[in-house]
Every structure is written in C-alpha cells, then in structure tokens.
Short mmCIF file of N, CA and C in Angstrom, two decimals:
data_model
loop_
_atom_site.label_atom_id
_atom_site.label_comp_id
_atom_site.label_asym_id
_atom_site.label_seq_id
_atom_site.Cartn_x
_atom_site.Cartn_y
_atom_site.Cartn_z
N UNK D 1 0.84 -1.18 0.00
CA UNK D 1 0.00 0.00 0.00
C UNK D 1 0.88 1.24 0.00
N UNK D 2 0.50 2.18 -0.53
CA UNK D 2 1.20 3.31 -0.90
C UNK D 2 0.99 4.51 0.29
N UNK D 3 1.77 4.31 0.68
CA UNK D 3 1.88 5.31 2.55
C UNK D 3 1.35 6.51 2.39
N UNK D 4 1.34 7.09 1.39
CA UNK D 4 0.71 8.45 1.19
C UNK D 4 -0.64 8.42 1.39
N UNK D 5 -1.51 7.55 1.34
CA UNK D 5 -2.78 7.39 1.32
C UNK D 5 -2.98 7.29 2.86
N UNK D 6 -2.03 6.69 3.47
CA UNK D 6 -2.55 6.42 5.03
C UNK D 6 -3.19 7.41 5.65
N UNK D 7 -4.14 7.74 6.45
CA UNK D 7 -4.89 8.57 7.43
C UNK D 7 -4.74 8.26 9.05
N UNK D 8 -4.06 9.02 9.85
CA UNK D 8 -3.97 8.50 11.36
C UNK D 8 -5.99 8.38 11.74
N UNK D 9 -6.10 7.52 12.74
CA UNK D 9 -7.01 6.91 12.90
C UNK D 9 -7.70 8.51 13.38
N UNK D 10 -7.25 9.43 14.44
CA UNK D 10 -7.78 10.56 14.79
C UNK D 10 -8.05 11.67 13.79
N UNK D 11 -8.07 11.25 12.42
CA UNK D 11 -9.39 11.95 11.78
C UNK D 11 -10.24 11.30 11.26
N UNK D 12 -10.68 9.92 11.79
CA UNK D 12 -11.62 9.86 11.50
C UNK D 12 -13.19 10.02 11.92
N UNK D 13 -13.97 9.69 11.51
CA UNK D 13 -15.72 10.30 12.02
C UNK D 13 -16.39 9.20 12.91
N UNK D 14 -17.30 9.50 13.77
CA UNK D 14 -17.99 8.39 13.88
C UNK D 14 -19.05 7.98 13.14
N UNK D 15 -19.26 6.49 13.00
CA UNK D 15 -19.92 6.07 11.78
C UNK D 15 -19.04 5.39 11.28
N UNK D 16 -17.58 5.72 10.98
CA UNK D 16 -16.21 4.91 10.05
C UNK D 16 -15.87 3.66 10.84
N UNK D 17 -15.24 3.10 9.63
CA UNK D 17 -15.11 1.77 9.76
C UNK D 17 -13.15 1.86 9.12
N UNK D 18 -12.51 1.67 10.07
CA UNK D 18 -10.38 2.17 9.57
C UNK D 18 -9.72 0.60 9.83
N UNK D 19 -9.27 0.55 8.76
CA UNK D 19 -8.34 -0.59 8.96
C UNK D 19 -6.94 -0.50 9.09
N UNK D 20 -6.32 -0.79 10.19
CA UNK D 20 -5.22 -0.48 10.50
C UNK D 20 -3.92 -0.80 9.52
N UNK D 21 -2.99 -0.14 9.48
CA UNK D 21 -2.17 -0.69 8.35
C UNK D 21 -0.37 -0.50 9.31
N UNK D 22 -0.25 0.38 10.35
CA UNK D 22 0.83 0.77 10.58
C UNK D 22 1.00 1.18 12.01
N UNK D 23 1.56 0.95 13.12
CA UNK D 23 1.52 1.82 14.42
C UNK D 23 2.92 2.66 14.40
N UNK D 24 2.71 3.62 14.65
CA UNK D 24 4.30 4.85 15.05
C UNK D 24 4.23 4.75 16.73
N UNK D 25 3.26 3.72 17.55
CA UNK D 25 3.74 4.28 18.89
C UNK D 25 5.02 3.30 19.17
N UNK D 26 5.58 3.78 20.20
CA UNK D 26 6.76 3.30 20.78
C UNK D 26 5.87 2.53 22.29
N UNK D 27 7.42 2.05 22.92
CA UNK D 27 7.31 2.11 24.59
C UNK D 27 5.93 0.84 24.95
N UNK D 28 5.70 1.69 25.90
CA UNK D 28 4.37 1.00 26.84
C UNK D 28 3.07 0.94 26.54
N UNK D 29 3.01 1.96 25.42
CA UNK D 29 1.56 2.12 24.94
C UNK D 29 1.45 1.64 23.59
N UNK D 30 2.68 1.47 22.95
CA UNK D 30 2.28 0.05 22.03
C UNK D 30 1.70 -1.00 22.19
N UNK D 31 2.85 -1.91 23.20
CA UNK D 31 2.39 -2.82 23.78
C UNK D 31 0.86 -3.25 24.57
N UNK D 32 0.04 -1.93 24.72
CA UNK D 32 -0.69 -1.84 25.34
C UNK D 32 -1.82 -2.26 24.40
N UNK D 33 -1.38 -1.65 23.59
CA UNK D 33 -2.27 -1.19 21.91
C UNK D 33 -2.56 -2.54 21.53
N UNK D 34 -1.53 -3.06 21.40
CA UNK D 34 -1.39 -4.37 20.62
C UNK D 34 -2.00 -5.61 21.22
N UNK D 35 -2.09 -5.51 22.67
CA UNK D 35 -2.76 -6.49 23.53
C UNK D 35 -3.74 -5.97 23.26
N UNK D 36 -4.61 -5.09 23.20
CA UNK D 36 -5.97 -4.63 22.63
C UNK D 36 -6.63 -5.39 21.77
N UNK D 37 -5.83 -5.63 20.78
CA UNK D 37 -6.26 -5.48 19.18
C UNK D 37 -5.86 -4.60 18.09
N UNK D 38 -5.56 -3.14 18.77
CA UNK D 38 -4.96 -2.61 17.93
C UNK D 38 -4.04 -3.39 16.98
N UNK D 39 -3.82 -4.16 16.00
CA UNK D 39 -2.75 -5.00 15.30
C UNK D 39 -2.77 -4.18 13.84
N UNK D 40 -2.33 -4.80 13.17
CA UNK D 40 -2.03 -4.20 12.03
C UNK D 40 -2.74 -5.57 11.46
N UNK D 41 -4.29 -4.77 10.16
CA UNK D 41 -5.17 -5.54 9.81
C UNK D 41 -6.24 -5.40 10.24
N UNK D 42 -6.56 -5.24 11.86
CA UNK D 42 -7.65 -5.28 12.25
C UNK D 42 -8.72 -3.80 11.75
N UNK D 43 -9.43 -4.24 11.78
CA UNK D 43 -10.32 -3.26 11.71
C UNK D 43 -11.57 -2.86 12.56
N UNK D 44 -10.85 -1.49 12.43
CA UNK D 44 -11.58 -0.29 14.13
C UNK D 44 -13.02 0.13 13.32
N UNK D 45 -14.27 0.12 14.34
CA UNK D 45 -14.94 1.31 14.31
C UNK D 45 -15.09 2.18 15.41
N UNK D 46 -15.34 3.41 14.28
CA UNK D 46 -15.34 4.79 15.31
C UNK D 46 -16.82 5.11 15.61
N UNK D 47 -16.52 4.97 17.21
CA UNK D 47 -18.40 5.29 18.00
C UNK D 47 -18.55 6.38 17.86
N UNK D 48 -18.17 7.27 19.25
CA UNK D 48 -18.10 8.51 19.49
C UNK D 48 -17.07 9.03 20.07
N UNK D 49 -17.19 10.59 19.36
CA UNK D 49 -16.22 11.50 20.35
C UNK D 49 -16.98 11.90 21.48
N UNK D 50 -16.23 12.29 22.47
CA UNK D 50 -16.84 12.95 23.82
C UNK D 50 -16.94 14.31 23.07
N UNK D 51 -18.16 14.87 24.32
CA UNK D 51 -18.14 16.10 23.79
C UNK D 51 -17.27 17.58 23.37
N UNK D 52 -16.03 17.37 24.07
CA UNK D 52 -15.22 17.80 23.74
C UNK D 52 -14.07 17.71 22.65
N UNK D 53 -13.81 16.69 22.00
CA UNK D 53 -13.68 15.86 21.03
C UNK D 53 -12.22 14.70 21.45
N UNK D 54 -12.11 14.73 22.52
CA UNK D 54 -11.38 14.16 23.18
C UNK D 54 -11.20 13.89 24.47
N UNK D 55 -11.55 12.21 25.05
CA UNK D 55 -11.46 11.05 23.60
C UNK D 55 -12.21 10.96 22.79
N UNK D 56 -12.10 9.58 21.87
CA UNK D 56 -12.69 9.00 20.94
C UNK D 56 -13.23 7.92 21.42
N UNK D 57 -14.19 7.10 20.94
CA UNK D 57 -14.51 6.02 21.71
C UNK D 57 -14.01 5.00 20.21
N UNK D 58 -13.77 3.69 20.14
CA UNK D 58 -13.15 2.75 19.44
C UNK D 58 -13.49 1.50 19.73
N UNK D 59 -14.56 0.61 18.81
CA UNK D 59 -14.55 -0.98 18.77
C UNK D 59 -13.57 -1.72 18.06
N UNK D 60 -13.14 -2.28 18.67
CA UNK D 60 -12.14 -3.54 18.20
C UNK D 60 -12.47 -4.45 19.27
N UNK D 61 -12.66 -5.57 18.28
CA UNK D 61 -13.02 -6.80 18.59
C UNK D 61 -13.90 -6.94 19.91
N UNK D 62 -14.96 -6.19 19.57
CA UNK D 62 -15.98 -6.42 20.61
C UNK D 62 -15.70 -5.77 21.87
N UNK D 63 -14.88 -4.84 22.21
CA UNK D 63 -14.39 -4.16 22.97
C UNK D 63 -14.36 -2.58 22.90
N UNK D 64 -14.91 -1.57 23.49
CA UNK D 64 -14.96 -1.19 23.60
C UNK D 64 -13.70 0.20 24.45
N UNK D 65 -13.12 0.92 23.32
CA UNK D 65 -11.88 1.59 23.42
C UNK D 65 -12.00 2.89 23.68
N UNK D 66 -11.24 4.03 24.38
CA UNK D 66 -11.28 5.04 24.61
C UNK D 66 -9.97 5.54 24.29
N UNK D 67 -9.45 6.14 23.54
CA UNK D 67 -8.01 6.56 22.95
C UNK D 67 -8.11 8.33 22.82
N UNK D 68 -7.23 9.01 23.52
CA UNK D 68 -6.76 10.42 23.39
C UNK D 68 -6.36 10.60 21.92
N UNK D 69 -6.88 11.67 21.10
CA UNK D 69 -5.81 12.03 20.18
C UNK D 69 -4.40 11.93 20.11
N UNK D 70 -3.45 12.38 20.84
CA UNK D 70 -2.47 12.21 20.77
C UNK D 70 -1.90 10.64 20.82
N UNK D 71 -2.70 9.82 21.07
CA UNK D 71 -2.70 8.08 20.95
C UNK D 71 -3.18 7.56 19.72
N UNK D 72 -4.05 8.43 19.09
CA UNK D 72 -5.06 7.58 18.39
C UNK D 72 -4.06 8.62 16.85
N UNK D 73 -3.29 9.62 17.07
CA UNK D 73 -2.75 10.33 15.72
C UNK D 73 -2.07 9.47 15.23
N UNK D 74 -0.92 8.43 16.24
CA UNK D 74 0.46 8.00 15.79
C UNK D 74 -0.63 6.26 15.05
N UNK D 75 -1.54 6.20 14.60
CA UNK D 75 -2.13 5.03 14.34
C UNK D 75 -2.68 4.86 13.05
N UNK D 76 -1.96 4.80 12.22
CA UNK D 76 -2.32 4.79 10.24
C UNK D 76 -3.09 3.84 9.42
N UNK D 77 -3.29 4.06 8.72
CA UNK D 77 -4.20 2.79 7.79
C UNK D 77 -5.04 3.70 6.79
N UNK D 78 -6.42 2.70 6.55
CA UNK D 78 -7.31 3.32 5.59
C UNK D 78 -8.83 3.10 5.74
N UNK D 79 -9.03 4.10 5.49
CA UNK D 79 -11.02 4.12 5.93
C UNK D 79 -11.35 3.62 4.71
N UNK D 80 -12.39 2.10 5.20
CA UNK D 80 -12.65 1.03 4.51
C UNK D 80 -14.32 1.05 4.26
N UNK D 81 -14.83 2.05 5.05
CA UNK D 81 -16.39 2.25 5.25
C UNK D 81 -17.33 3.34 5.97
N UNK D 82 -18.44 3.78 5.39
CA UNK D 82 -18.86 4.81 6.18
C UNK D 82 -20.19 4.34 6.71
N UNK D 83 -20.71 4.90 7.59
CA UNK D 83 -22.23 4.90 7.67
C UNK D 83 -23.09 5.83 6.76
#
C-alpha cells in the first residue's frame, strides 16, 4: 500500500469503519495497543467522540476503546467504510 494514502485513525468520524495498516507508537503504549487489538489488519470502528472531542470512543473486537488524540494520531491505515 502506498503510505501516502494512510490517514492517522484521529481523523476519522464516527460512523467509520479504519483498517489499520501501521503503528508509530513506541514504549508502553504500544504494547498496550497491541494487547488490545490494535494490530495491524484489524479493523476499528469509530463510535463517538466525547463532547469535547477528546477522547474518541473505538470498537475492536468487541471491545470497547477510549483513545486520546495524541494516541489515536500515531495510528495509520485506511477508511474502509462509512455509515
């Protein structure tokens, strides 16, 4: 896939459907990520933002995710679906 196309997961809408293609986090909160589901392949939908627009809320695999922007920017791929 051609990297230019990638979109970090924090623009996307709720309603979208992002399939992960790449993580930039480092450290502890990779690892964190990755025990999630976050993987590379899977595919996220986006619930809701809080009213402030941060967090985000995030399903993967039947689970129910809450990710800060600054967590959810370093997280690439491609929006595969809308509502």
């Amino acid at each position: 896939m051609d990297s230019t196309k990638l979109v970090p997961l924090s623009n996307c809408s709720p309603g979208q459907k992002f399939k992960i293609v790449q993580l930039e986090l480092i450290g502890t909160m990779r690892y964190r990520l990755l025990d999630l589901g976050f993987v590379p392949g899977a595919v996220i939908s986006v619930q809701q933002k809080s009213p402030l627009g941060d967090p985000t809320a995030f399903r993967v695999n039947n689970t129910m995710i809450a990710l800060r922007e600054e967590e959810s920017s370093k997280i690439f791929g491609e929006v595969i679906e809308n509502d």
